[in-house]
PDB file of C-alpha atoms in Angstrom:
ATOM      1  CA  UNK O   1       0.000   0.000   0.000  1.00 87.00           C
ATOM      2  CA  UNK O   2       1.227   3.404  -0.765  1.00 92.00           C
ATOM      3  CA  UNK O   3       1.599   6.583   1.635  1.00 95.00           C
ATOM      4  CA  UNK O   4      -1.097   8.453  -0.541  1.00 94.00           C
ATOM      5  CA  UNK O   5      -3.441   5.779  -0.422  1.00 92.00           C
ATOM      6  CA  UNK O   6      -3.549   6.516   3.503  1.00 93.00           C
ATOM      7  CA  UNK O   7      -3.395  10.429   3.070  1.00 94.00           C
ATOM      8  CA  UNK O   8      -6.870   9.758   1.169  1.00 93.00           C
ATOM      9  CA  UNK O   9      -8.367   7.906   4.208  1.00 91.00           C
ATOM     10  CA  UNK O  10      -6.530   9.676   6.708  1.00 88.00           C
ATOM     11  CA  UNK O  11      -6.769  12.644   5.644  1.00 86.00           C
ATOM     12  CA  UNK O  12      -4.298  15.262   4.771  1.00 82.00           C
ATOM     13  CA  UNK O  13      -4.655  18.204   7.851  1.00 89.00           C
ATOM     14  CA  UNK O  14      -1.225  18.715   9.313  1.00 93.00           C
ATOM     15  CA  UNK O  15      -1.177  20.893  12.177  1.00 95.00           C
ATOM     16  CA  UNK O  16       1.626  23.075  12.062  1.00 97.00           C
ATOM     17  CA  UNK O  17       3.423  26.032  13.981  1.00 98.00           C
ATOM     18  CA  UNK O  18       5.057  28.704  13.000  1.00 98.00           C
ATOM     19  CA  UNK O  19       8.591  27.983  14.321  1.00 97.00           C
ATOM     20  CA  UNK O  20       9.383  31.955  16.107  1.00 97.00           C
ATOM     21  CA  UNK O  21       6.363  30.927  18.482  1.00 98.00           C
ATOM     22  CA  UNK O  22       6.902  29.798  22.119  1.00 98.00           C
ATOM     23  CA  UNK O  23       7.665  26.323  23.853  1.00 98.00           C
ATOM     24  CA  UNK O  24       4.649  27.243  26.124  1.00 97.00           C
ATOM     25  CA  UNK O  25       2.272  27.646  22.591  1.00 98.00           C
ATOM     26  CA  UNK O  26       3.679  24.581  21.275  1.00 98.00           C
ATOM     27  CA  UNK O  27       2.817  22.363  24.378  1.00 97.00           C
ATOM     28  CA  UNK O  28      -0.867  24.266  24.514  1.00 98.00           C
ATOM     29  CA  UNK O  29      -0.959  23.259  20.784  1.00 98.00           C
ATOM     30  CA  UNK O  30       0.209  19.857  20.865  1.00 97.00           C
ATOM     31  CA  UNK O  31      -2.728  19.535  24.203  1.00 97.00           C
ATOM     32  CA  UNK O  32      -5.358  20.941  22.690  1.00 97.00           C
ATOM     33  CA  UNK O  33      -4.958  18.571  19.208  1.00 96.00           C
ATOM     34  CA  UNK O  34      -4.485  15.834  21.962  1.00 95.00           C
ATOM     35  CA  UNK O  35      -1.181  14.732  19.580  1.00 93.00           C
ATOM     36  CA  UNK O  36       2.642  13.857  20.472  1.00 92.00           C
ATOM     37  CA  UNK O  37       4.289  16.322  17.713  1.00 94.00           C
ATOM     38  CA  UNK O  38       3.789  19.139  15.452  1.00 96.00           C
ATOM     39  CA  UNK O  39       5.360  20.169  12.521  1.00 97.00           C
ATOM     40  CA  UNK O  40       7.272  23.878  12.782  1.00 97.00           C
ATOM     41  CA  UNK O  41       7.306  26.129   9.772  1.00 96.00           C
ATOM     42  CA  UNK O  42       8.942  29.222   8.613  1.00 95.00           C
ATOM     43  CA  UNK O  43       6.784  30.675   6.121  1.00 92.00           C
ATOM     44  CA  UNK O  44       5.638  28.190   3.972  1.00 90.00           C
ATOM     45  CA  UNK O  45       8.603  26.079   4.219  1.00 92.00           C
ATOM     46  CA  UNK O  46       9.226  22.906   6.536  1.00 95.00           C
ATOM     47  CA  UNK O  47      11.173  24.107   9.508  1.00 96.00           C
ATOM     48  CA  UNK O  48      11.152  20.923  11.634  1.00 96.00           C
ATOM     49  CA  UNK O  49       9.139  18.851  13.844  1.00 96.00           C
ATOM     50  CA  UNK O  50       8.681  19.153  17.566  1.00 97.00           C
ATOM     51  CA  UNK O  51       7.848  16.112  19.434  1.00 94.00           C
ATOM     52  CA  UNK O  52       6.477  15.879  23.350  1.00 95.00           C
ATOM     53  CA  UNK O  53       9.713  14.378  23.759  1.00 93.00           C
ATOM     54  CA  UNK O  54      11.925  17.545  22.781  1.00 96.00           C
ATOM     55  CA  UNK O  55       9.671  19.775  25.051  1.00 97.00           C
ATOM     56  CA  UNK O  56      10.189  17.296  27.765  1.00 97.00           C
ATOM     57  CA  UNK O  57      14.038  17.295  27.544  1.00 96.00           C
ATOM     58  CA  UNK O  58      14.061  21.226  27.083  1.00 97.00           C
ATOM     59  CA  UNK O  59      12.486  21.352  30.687  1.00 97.00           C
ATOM     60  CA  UNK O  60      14.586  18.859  31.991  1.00 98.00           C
ATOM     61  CA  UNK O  61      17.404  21.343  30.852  1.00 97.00           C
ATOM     62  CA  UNK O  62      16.055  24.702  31.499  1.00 97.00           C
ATOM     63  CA  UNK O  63      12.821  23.762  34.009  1.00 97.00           C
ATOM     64  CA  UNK O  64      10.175  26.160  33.296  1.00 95.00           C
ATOM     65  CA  UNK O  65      12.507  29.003  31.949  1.00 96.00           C
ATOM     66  CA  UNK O  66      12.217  26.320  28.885  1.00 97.00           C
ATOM     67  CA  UNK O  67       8.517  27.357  27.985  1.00 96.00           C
ATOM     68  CA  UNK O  68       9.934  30.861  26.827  1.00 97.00           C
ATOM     69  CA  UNK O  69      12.141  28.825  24.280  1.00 98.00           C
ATOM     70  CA  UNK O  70      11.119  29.091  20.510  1.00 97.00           C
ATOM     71  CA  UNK O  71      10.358  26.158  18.907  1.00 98.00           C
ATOM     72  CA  UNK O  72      13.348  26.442  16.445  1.00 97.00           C
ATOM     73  CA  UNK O  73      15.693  26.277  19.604  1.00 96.00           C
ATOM     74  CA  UNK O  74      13.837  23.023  20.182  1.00 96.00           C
ATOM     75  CA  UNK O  75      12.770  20.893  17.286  1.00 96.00           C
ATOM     76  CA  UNK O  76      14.433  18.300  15.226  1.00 93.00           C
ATOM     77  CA  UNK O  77      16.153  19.728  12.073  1.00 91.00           C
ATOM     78  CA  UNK O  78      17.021  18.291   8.867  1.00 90.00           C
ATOM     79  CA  UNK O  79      13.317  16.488   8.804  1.00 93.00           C
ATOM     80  CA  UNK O  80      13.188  12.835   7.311  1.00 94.00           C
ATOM     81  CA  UNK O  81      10.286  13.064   5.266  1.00 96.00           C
ATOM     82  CA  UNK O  82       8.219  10.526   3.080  1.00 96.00           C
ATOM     83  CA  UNK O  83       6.409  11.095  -0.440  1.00 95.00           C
ATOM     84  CA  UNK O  84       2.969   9.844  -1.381  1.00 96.00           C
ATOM     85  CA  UNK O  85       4.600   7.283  -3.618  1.00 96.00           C
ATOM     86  CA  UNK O  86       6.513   5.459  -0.959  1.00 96.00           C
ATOM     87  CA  UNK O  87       4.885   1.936   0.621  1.00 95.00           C
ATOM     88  CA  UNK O  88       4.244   1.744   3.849  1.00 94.00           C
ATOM     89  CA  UNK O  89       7.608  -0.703   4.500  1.00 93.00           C
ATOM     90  CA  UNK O  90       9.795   1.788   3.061  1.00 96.00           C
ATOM     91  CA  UNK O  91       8.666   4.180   5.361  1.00 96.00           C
ATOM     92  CA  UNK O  92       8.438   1.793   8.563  1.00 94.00           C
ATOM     93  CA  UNK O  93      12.237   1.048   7.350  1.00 95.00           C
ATOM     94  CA  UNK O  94      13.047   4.060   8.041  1.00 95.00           C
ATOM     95  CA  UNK O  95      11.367   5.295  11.053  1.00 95.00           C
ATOM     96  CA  UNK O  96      13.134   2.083  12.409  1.00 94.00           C
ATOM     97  CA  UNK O  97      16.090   3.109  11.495  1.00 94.00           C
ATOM     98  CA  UNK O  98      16.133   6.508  12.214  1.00 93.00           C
ATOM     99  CA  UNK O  99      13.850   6.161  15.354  1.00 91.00           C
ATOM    100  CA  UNK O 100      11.536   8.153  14.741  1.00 92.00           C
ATOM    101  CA  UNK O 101       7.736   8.739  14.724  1.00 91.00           C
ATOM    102  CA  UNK O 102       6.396  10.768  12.470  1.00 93.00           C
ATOM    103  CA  UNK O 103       7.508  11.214   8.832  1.00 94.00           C
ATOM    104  CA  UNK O 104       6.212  14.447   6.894  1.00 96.00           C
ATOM    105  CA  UNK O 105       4.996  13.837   3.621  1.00 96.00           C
ATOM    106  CA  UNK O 106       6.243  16.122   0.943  1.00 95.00           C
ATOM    107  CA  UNK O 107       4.913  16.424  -2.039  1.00 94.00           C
ATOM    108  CA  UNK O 108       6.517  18.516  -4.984  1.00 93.00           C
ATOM    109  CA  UNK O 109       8.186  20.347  -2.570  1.00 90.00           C
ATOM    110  CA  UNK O 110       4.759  21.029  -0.388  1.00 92.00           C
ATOM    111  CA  UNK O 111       3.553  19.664   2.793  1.00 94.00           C
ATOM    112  CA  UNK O 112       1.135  17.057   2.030  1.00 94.00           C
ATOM    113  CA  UNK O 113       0.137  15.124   5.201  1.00 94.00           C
ATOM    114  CA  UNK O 114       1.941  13.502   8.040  1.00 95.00           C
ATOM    115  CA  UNK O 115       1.695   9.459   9.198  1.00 94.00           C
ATOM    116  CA  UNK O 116       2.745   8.213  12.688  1.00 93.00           C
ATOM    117  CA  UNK O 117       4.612   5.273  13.097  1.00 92.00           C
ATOM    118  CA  UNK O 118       1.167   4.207  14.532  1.00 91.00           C
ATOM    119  CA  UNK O 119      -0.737   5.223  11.402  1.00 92.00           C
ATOM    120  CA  UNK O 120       1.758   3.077   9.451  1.00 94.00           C
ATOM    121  CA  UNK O 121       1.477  -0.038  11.862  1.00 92.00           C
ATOM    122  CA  UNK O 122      -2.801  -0.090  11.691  1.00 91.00           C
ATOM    123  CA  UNK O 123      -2.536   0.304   7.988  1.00 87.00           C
ATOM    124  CA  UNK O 124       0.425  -2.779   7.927  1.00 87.00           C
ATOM    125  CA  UNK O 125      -1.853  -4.715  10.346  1.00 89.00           C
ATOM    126  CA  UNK O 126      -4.810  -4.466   8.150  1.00 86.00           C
ATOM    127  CA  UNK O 127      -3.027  -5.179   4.856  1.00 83.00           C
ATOM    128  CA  UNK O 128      -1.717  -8.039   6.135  1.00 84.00           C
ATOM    129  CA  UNK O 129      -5.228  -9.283   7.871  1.00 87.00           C
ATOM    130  CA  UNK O 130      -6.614  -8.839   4.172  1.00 81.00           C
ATOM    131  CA  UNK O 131      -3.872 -11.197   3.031  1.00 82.00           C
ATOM    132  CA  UNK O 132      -4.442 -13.922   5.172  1.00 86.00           C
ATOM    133  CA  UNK O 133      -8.033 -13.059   4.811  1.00 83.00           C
ATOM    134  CA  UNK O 134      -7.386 -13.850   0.376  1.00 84.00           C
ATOM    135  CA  UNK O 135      -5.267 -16.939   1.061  1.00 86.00           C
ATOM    136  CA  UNK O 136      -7.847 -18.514   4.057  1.00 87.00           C
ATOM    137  CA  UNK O 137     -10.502 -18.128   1.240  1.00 84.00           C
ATOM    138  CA  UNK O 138      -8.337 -19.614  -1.348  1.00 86.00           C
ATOM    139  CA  UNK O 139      -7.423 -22.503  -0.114  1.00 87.00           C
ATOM    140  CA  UNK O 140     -10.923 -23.242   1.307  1.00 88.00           C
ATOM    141  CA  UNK O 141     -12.337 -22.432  -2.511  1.00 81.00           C
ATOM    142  CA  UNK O 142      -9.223 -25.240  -3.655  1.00 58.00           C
TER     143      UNK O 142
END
């Protein structure tokens, strides 16, 4: 199955933040969307991502001085990002990999969607229950 085929069903709404705003906007952001990460922008172009997890090690760091941090002082640069025509094991590859959970999609150059590693592993789940699904009915039709 490819990445676009679960942008159609998933959707393609990316919540996003402007990468100049706060720590303390991010994490009232990333509560209110009830989500673990949120990609940062400069304009129009992909800044970053910021994850619960960067947030968390910010205050670990700085304790609450950390909330008056920008996001850009924060986030994960030099984004690994996915395209629509990718499968769904390329891009579980390389979330492995790179351990990481959420892959931006990019299309020509544009922000397209975002999948979770847990978007990827229902859609894997499923494509694989439809497999055995074919081959139960196959060999019961034989």
């Amino acid at each position: 199955m490819l990445i676009d085929q679960i942008l159609k069903t998933k959707g393609d709404v990316v919540t996003t933040i402007e990468a100049s705003k706060s720590l303390s906007d991010a994490a009232r952001l990333l509560d209110e969307k009830k989500i673990g990460a949120v990609v940062a922008m400069n304009g129009t172009s992909l800044a970053g991502v910021l994850s619960e997890r960067d947030i968390a090690r910010q205050v670990a760091r700085h304790g609450r001085d950390a909330l008056d941090l920008t996001v850009e002082e924060s986030m994960t640069r030099g984004v690994i990002t996915a395209n629509p025509a990718e499968t769904i094991d390329q891009c579980l590859g390389r979330m492995t990999d790179r351990r990481i959970r959420h892959l931006p999609v990019m299309r020509d150059g544009e922000l397209a969607g975002i999948i979770s590693i847990g978007d990827l592993v229902k859609w894997k789940i499923e494509e694989t229950r439809a497999e055995a699904d074919a081959m139960a009915d196959y060999i019961k039709g034989g």
